[in-house]
Tab-separated table of C-alpha atoms and ligand atoms in Angstrom:
chain	number	residue	atom	x	y	z
R	1	MET	CA	-83.081	231.814	101.828
R	2	SER	CA	-82.430	233.771	104.993
R	3	GLN	CA	-79.565	231.681	106.374
R	4	THR	CA	-76.002	233.044	106.379
R	5	PRO	CA	-74.360	231.752	103.218
R	6	VAL	CA	-71.372	229.461	103.807
R	7	LEU	CA	-69.703	231.221	100.904
R	8	GLU	CA	-70.210	234.708	99.582
R	9	LEU	CA	-68.145	235.972	96.676
R	10	GLU	CA	-68.620	239.592	95.797
R	11	ASN	CA	-67.205	241.017	92.631
R	12	LEU	CA	-64.138	238.797	92.962
R	13	SER	CA	-61.216	239.196	90.581
R	14	VAL	CA	-57.974	237.240	90.914
R	15	ALA	CA	-54.919	237.904	88.769
R	16	TYR	CA	-51.451	236.504	88.157
R	17	ASP	CA	-48.623	238.968	87.780
R	18	THR	CA	-46.794	238.119	84.591
R	19	PRO	CA	-44.118	239.850	82.526
R	20	LYS	CA	-46.945	240.871	80.177
R	21	GLY	CA	-48.856	242.480	83.036
R	22	PRO	CA	-51.556	241.118	85.349
R	23	VAL	CA	-53.559	238.268	83.865
R	24	ARG	CA	-57.070	238.054	85.264
R	25	ALA	CA	-57.917	234.384	85.793
R	26	VAL	CA	-61.045	235.138	87.850
R	27	ASN	CA	-63.037	238.082	86.558
R	28	HIS	CA	-65.758	239.768	88.624
R	29	VAL	CA	-67.328	236.632	90.035
R	30	ASN	CA	-70.376	236.718	92.297
R	31	MET	CA	-71.801	233.720	94.087
R	32	LYS	CA	-73.535	232.637	97.264
R	33	ILE	CA	-73.562	229.060	98.497
R	34	TYR	CA	-76.013	228.166	101.266
R	35	PRO	CA	-75.788	225.551	104.028
R	36	GLU	CA	-75.983	221.956	102.771
R	37	GLU	CA	-75.973	223.039	99.143
R	38	ILE	CA	-73.833	221.297	96.523
R	39	VAL	CA	-72.830	223.696	93.775
R	40	GLY	CA	-70.952	222.527	90.705
R	41	LEU	CA	-68.338	224.519	88.828
R	42	VAL	CA	-67.561	223.548	85.252
R	43	GLY	CA	-65.497	225.058	82.486
R	44	GLU	CA	-62.727	224.123	80.095
R	45	SER	CA	-59.127	223.773	81.204
R	46	GLY	CA	-57.648	227.168	82.072
R	47	SER	CA	-61.000	228.847	82.729
R	48	GLY	CA	-59.977	229.745	86.300
R	49	LYS	CA	-61.652	227.073	88.435
R	50	SER	CA	-58.636	226.128	90.558
R	51	THR	CA	-57.524	229.740	90.859
R	52	LEU	CA	-60.944	230.543	92.306
R	53	ALA	CA	-60.706	227.614	94.731
R	54	TYR	CA	-57.250	228.648	95.959
R	55	ALA	CA	-58.398	232.249	96.325
R	56	ILE	CA	-61.314	231.160	98.516
R	57	MET	CA	-58.976	229.116	100.715
R	58	ARG	CA	-56.540	232.049	100.823
R	59	LEU	CA	-53.918	229.695	99.496
R	60	LEU	CA	-53.066	231.494	96.251
R	61	LYS	CA	-49.622	230.571	95.027
R	62	GLY	CA	-46.809	232.354	93.222
R	63	SER	CA	-47.734	235.649	91.641
R	64	ALA	CA	-51.494	235.239	92.122
R	65	PHE	CA	-53.365	237.849	94.124
R	66	VAL	CA	-56.907	239.036	94.817
R	67	GLN	CA	-57.275	242.111	92.678
R	68	GLU	CA	-60.762	243.153	93.679
R	69	GLY	CA	-63.801	242.025	95.641
R	70	THR	CA	-64.444	240.052	98.808
R	71	ILE	CA	-64.640	236.428	99.918
R	72	LYS	CA	-66.684	235.616	102.981
R	73	VAL	CA	-66.930	232.152	104.489
R	74	LEU	CA	-69.639	231.745	107.137
R	75	GLY	CA	-69.949	235.532	107.150
R	76	GLN	CA	-66.239	236.079	107.843
R	77	ASP	CA	-63.953	237.869	105.427
R	78	MET	CA	-61.162	235.376	104.620
R	79	TYR	CA	-58.732	238.197	103.883
R	80	LYS	CA	-59.359	240.119	107.096
R	81	MET	CA	-58.428	237.239	109.396
R	82	SER	CA	-55.109	237.241	111.232
R	83	PRO	CA	-52.772	234.308	110.500
R	84	THR	CA	-53.811	232.734	113.825
R	85	GLU	CA	-57.506	233.140	113.071
R	86	LEU	CA	-56.982	231.741	109.601
R	87	ARG	CA	-55.139	228.674	110.908
R	88	ALA	CA	-57.989	227.927	113.288
R	89	PHE	CA	-60.598	228.518	110.599
R	90	ARG	CA	-59.089	226.601	107.692
R	91	TRP	CA	-59.797	222.853	107.786
R	92	ALA	CA	-62.124	223.321	110.774
R	93	LYS	CA	-64.720	225.438	108.948
R	94	ILE	CA	-63.594	225.279	105.328
R	95	SER	CA	-61.496	222.581	103.727
R	96	MET	CA	-60.414	221.513	100.281
R	97	VAL	CA	-59.748	218.328	98.354
R	98	PHE	CA	-57.000	219.354	95.951
R	99	GLN	CA	-56.916	218.616	92.245
R	100	SER	CA	-53.597	216.825	92.675
R	101	ALA	CA	-54.940	214.699	95.513
R	102	MET	CA	-52.554	211.887	94.639
R	103	SER	CA	-49.701	213.983	95.896
R	104	ALA	CA	-51.662	215.685	98.686
R	105	LEU	CA	-50.662	212.988	101.153
R	106	ASN	CA	-47.343	212.874	102.930
R	107	PRO	CA	-45.497	209.801	101.586
R	108	VAL	CA	-43.526	209.181	104.775
R	109	MET	CA	-46.425	209.262	107.225
R	110	THR	CA	-48.980	206.522	107.806
R	111	VAL	CA	-52.630	207.180	107.064
R	112	GLU	CA	-53.336	207.225	110.794
R	113	GLN	CA	-50.591	209.741	111.559
R	114	GLN	CA	-51.867	212.084	108.868
R	115	ILE	CA	-55.451	211.995	110.109
R	116	ILE	CA	-54.353	212.371	113.732
R	117	ASP	CA	-52.113	215.304	112.797
R	118	THR	CA	-55.068	217.162	111.305
R	119	LEU	CA	-57.184	216.440	114.363
R	120	THR	CA	-54.627	217.383	117.004
R	121	SER	CA	-53.482	220.543	115.249
R	122	HIS	CA	-57.014	221.923	115.595
R	123	ARG	CA	-58.420	220.257	118.671
R	124	LYS	CA	-55.896	220.904	121.393
R	125	GLY	CA	-57.810	218.974	124.027
R	126	ILE	CA	-58.116	215.758	122.058
R	127	THR	CA	-56.376	212.770	123.684
R	128	PRO	CA	-54.385	210.207	121.631
R	129	PRO	CA	-57.000	207.458	122.161
R	130	GLN	CA	-59.771	209.867	121.107
R	131	ALA	CA	-57.824	210.860	117.990
R	132	ARG	CA	-57.204	207.197	117.098
R	133	ALA	CA	-60.874	206.401	117.582
R	134	ARG	CA	-61.840	209.324	115.358
R	135	ALA	CA	-59.355	208.188	112.682
R	136	GLU	CA	-61.037	204.755	112.699
R	137	GLU	CA	-64.454	206.363	112.461
R	138	LEU	CA	-63.336	208.458	109.497
R	139	LEU	CA	-62.013	205.416	107.638
R	140	ASP	CA	-65.351	203.701	108.245
R	141	LEU	CA	-67.074	206.757	106.817
R	142	VAL	CA	-65.091	206.612	103.571
R	143	ARG	CA	-65.334	202.800	103.608
R	144	ILE	CA	-61.713	201.816	103.953
R	145	ASP	CA	-60.835	198.882	106.161
R	146	ARG	CA	-59.305	200.122	109.422
R	147	LYS	CA	-56.272	197.913	108.906
R	148	TYR	CA	-55.026	200.455	106.357
R	149	LEU	CA	-54.512	203.033	109.104
R	150	LYS	CA	-51.024	201.614	109.638
R	151	ASN	CA	-50.190	201.806	105.922
R	152	TYR	CA	-48.297	204.421	103.969
R	153	PRO	CA	-49.949	206.195	100.994
R	154	HIS	CA	-47.954	204.230	98.393
R	155	GLN	CA	-49.421	200.998	99.757
R	156	LEU	CA	-52.933	202.170	98.850
R	157	SER	CA	-54.675	202.194	95.481
R	158	GLY	CA	-55.473	205.527	93.826
R	159	GLY	CA	-59.109	205.262	94.852
R	160	MET	CA	-58.189	204.521	98.452
R	161	ARG	CA	-55.757	207.422	98.605
R	162	GLN	CA	-58.500	209.672	97.317
R	163	ARG	CA	-60.832	208.417	100.040
R	164	VAL	CA	-58.169	209.172	102.647
R	165	VAL	CA	-57.818	212.699	101.294
R	166	ILE	CA	-61.590	213.116	101.581
R	167	ALA	CA	-61.510	211.685	105.125
R	168	ILE	CA	-58.893	214.293	106.094
R	169	ALA	CA	-60.915	217.085	104.472
R	170	ILE	CA	-63.979	216.204	106.546
R	171	ALA	CA	-62.117	215.207	109.706
R	172	LEU	CA	-63.074	218.361	111.577
R	173	GLU	CA	-66.618	218.448	110.183
R	174	PRO	CA	-66.238	221.685	108.227
R	175	ALA	CA	-69.294	223.580	107.039
R	176	PHE	CA	-67.895	223.947	103.550
R	177	VAL	CA	-65.670	221.712	101.426
R	178	ILE	CA	-64.188	222.635	98.056
R	179	MET	CA	-63.535	219.590	95.886
R	180	ASP	CA	-61.311	220.337	92.921
R	181	GLU	CA	-61.625	217.482	90.399
R	182	PRO	CA	-61.653	214.903	93.198
R	183	THR	CA	-62.133	211.909	90.925
R	184	THR	CA	-60.632	212.927	87.595
R	185	ALA	CA	-57.566	210.690	87.862
R	186	LEU	CA	-59.606	207.593	88.707
R	187	ASP	CA	-61.290	204.994	86.533
R	188	VAL	CA	-65.006	205.274	85.971
R	189	VAL	CA	-66.055	202.547	88.405
R	190	VAL	CA	-63.978	203.924	91.284
R	191	GLN	CA	-65.110	207.433	90.359
R	192	ARG	CA	-68.750	206.386	90.621
R	193	SER	CA	-68.306	204.724	94.002
R	194	ILE	CA	-66.458	207.745	95.430
R	195	LEU	CA	-69.152	210.091	94.170
R	196	ASP	CA	-71.891	207.984	95.734
R	197	GLN	CA	-69.957	208.130	98.923
R	198	ILE	CA	-69.432	211.883	98.831
R	199	GLN	CA	-73.209	212.224	98.495
R	200	GLU	CA	-73.829	209.831	101.353
R	201	ILE	CA	-71.336	211.528	103.680
R	202	GLN	CA	-72.685	214.930	102.705
R	203	ARG	CA	-76.194	213.862	103.640
R	204	HIS	CA	-74.829	212.571	106.928
R	205	ILE	CA	-72.563	215.483	107.954
R	206	LYS	CA	-74.476	218.159	105.992
R	207	PHE	CA	-71.641	220.340	104.759
R	208	SER	CA	-71.858	222.471	101.609
R	209	VAL	CA	-69.722	221.631	98.612
R	210	LEU	CA	-68.229	223.519	95.708
R	211	PHE	CA	-67.602	220.657	93.311
R	212	ILE	CA	-65.207	221.461	90.473
R	213	SER	CA	-65.092	219.238	87.420
R	214	HIS	CA	-64.683	219.046	83.671
R	215	ASP	CA	-67.426	216.467	83.587
R	216	PHE	CA	-70.668	218.322	83.042
R	217	SER	CA	-72.956	215.279	83.293
R	218	LEU	CA	-71.402	214.271	86.596
R	219	VAL	CA	-71.729	217.773	88.035
R	220	ALA	CA	-75.327	218.097	86.851
R	221	GLU	CA	-76.171	214.887	88.656
R	222	LEU	CA	-74.439	215.746	91.904
R	223	ALA	CA	-75.101	219.466	92.310
R	224	GLN	CA	-78.287	221.430	92.843
R	225	ARG	CA	-76.854	224.411	91.007
R	226	VAL	CA	-74.085	224.688	88.462
R	227	ALA	CA	-71.820	227.648	87.700
R	228	ILE	CA	-70.348	227.685	84.215
R	229	MET	CA	-67.022	229.469	83.929
R	230	TYR	CA	-65.534	230.846	80.743
R	231	ALA	CA	-62.284	232.814	80.631
R	232	GLY	CA	-62.556	233.732	84.310
R	233	ARG	CA	-66.223	234.766	84.284
R	234	PHE	CA	-69.286	232.996	85.566
R	235	VAL	CA	-71.233	233.161	82.310
R	236	GLU	CA	-74.128	231.242	83.815
R	237	VAL	CA	-75.376	229.980	87.181
R	238	THR	CA	-78.301	227.634	86.737
R	239	PRO	CA	-80.303	225.087	88.741
R	240	SER	CA	-79.239	221.605	87.544
R	241	GLN	CA	-82.766	220.535	86.710
R	242	ARG	CA	-83.092	223.433	84.256
R	243	LEU	CA	-80.231	222.073	82.157
R	244	GLN	CA	-82.723	219.957	80.215
R	245	GLU	CA	-84.172	223.140	78.711
R	246	ALA	CA	-82.037	223.176	75.585
R	247	GLY	CA	-81.994	226.460	73.733
R	248	HIS	CA	-82.481	228.573	76.838
R	249	HIS	CA	-78.969	228.752	78.211
R	250	HIS	CA	-75.736	230.579	77.537
R	251	PRO	CA	-74.423	229.457	74.135
R	252	TYR	CA	-71.299	228.168	75.910
R	253	THR	CA	-73.418	226.084	78.291
R	254	GLU	CA	-75.325	224.751	75.289
R	255	GLY	CA	-72.003	223.830	73.689
R	256	LEU	CA	-70.838	222.004	76.815
R	257	LEU	CA	-74.160	220.163	76.979
R	258	ARG	CA	-73.815	219.094	73.344
R	259	ALA	CA	-70.280	217.925	74.112
R	260	ILE	CA	-71.577	215.323	76.587
R	261	PRO	CA	-71.226	211.966	74.836
R	262	ARG	CA	-74.630	210.531	73.935
R	263	LEU	CA	-75.395	206.960	73.060
R	264	THR	CA	-77.723	206.841	70.093
R	265	ALA	CA	-78.609	203.338	68.863
R	266	ASP	CA	-75.137	201.845	68.496
R	267	GLU	CA	-72.950	204.871	68.070
R	268	VAL	CA	-71.618	207.527	70.379
R	269	THR	CA	-71.995	211.097	69.202
R	270	ILE	CA	-69.979	213.958	70.590
R	271	GLU	CA	-70.178	217.477	69.317
R	272	GLY	CA	-67.359	219.661	70.530
R	273	ILE	CA	-67.269	223.431	70.742
R	274	PRO	CA	-65.237	224.705	67.791
R	275	GLY	CA	-62.167	226.777	68.594
R	276	ASN	CA	-60.212	227.110	71.808
R	277	PRO	CA	-60.578	229.104	75.030
R	278	PRO	CA	-58.999	232.546	74.639
R	279	ASP	CA	-55.623	233.626	75.895
R	280	LEU	CA	-56.376	235.616	79.039
R	281	VAL	CA	-53.715	238.185	78.124
R	282	THR	CA	-55.528	239.149	74.940
R	283	LEU	CA	-59.200	238.573	75.731
R	284	PRO	CA	-61.569	239.128	72.806
R	285	SER	CA	-63.527	242.372	72.961
R	286	GLY	CA	-67.123	242.382	74.196
R	287	CYS	CA	-68.230	238.915	75.251
R	288	ALA	CA	-65.075	236.753	75.412
R	289	PHE	CA	-67.007	233.810	73.968
R	290	HIS	CA	-68.084	235.652	70.796
R	291	PRO	CA	-65.419	234.221	68.434
R	292	ARG	CA	-66.689	230.692	69.203
R	293	CYS	CA	-70.363	231.539	69.576
R	294	PRO	CA	-72.752	230.253	66.894
R	295	VAL	CA	-75.295	233.005	67.603
R	296	ALA	CA	-72.981	235.987	68.155
R	297	THR	CA	-74.098	239.356	66.789
R	298	GLU	CA	-72.235	242.600	66.203
R	299	GLU	CA	-73.173	243.745	69.689
R	300	CYS	CA	-71.409	240.722	71.225
R	301	LYS	CA	-68.137	241.841	69.645
R	302	ILE	CA	-68.439	245.296	71.160
R	303	ALA	CA	-70.159	245.142	74.544
R	304	LEU	CA	-69.776	242.836	77.505
R	305	PRO	CA	-73.307	241.640	78.301
R	306	PRO	CA	-74.910	242.272	81.690
R	307	ILE	CA	-76.124	239.334	83.779
R	308	TYR	CA	-79.791	238.582	83.111
R	309	ASP	CA	-82.154	236.869	85.509
R	310	THR	CA	-83.823	234.317	83.223
R	311	PRO	CA	-86.240	231.477	84.027
R	312	ASN	CA	-83.231	229.155	83.603
R	313	GLY	CA	-80.811	230.995	85.858
R	314	LEU	CA	-78.431	233.944	85.775
R	315	ILE	CA	-76.976	234.278	82.312
R	316	GLU	CA	-74.393	236.727	80.983
R	317	CYS	CA	-75.436	236.891	77.341
R	318	HIS	CA	-76.969	239.510	75.031
R	319	ARG	CA	-79.385	236.867	73.762
R	320	PHE	CA	-81.423	237.410	76.928
R	321	ALA	CA	-81.859	241.165	76.550
R	322	GLY	CA	-85.396	241.898	77.715
R	323	GLU	CA	-85.047	239.813	80.877
R	324	LYS	CA	-84.371	241.598	84.154
R	325	VAL	CA	-80.789	242.762	84.553
R	326	VAL	CA	-79.292	241.703	87.888
R	327	GLN	CA	-75.866	243.134	87.385
R	328	HIS	CA	-74.548	245.797	85.110
R	329	VAL	CA	-71.050	245.542	83.833
O	401	ATP	N1	-48.683	230.325	87.692
O	401	ATP	C1	-49.382	231.004	86.801
O	401	ATP	N2	-48.886	232.135	86.225
O	401	ATP	C2	-49.603	232.847	85.346
O	401	ATP	N3	-50.838	232.529	84.954
O	401	ATP	C3	-51.372	231.411	85.467
O	401	ATP	C4	-50.691	230.593	86.415
O	401	ATP	N4	-51.491	229.566	86.754
O	401	ATP	C5	-52.624	229.740	86.050
O	401	ATP	N5	-52.558	230.854	85.296
O	401	ATP	C6	-53.609	231.393	84.421
O	401	ATP	O1	-54.839	231.215	85.066
O	401	ATP	C7	-55.759	230.566	84.221
O	401	ATP	C8	-56.649	229.672	85.025
O	401	ATP	O2	-55.915	228.571	85.544
O	401	ATP	P1	-56.605	227.521	86.510
O	401	ATP	O3	-55.577	226.545	86.911
O	401	ATP	O4	-57.326	228.245	87.561
O	401	ATP	O5	-57.663	226.850	85.502
O	401	ATP	P2	-58.600	225.580	85.710
O	401	ATP	O6	-59.949	225.994	85.243
O	401	ATP	O7	-58.464	225.069	87.094
O	401	ATP	O8	-58.003	224.554	84.665
O	401	ATP	P3	-57.952	222.944	84.731
O	401	ATP	O9	-59.321	222.489	84.329
O	401	ATP	O10	-56.928	222.589	83.703
O	401	ATP	O11	-57.579	222.533	86.112
O	401	ATP	C9	-54.917	229.867	83.167
O	401	ATP	O12	-55.570	229.851	81.947
O	401	ATP	C10	-53.675	230.708	83.091
O	401	ATP	O13	-53.863	231.716	82.116
O	402	MG	MG1	-57.866	223.278	87.875
């Protein structure tokens, strides 16, 4: 693809300063996302997904900082922008639906005020009637009755609040939207309808999405490509349709795929991945997944694998030695 990527991560590492020293929550991550693409990001709790999202938005909190690498959005380095440039850029070109979307809304402002605030803070020329009309249009887009514009967040159901948060994220028609677990707190039926809607709106407005979730089956359905994160690293980036090829992925990906509940006859089978994600302060030597890996060899305990370009995607695993190396450690 020759288009400018909407997102370009180069060798990105993000760390938290802790009393025990810097803890690397994002570890040498590379990724390009192209216009109109939906890319999924999966990984167990604590693997670094939200840290990565906040780093991209340049909204890292507390002791977190970019340790190494670059983040470009629409060709522009997020960390070289002045505060004024960043304010104009964020929400207009790149926006985010936060993991804690339930609390992302201001409880003392009506839905309409919150949408209008976003619009007027970026579009200086917009008149109040234009902003109101746009707020109505946005509610239509996320399928909420316009009468709710005059309501406060607490008067809305969880699903409706989530739709409002999505409406605000797309209010300025950004080119790129990060969605961090946008439906996790909702029941399955509401989750399904919101996902259908995200797809519909995305087809309509044509923005790119980085869709973060624990739910591998959901991500595989929604995204064209999926990045699998383990202990801060992208251990695999694979086209979703290749996920059917069992036995040809990173052993962690295979484990996540096996952990998807399957209905067989009249029972549900779930196979988990034994063990727990590692403590980032004391990462295992070599490949961080080796203590939990069913096919680990001596080499895995010693050396971090390079990234191999395999028929099923980019995979950081010694099992694929022989394939072309795209990135040395
Ligand atoms: N405030 C903090 N101080 C120190 N370390 C932190 C802090 N927040 C997160 N971390 C570290 O960063 C790692 C990644 O956290 P992050 O929230 O990015 O994970 P996540 O993949 O989004 O998890 P979840 O699926 O639970 O949302 C954690 O495992 C933890 O070690
Ligand atoms: Mg998170």
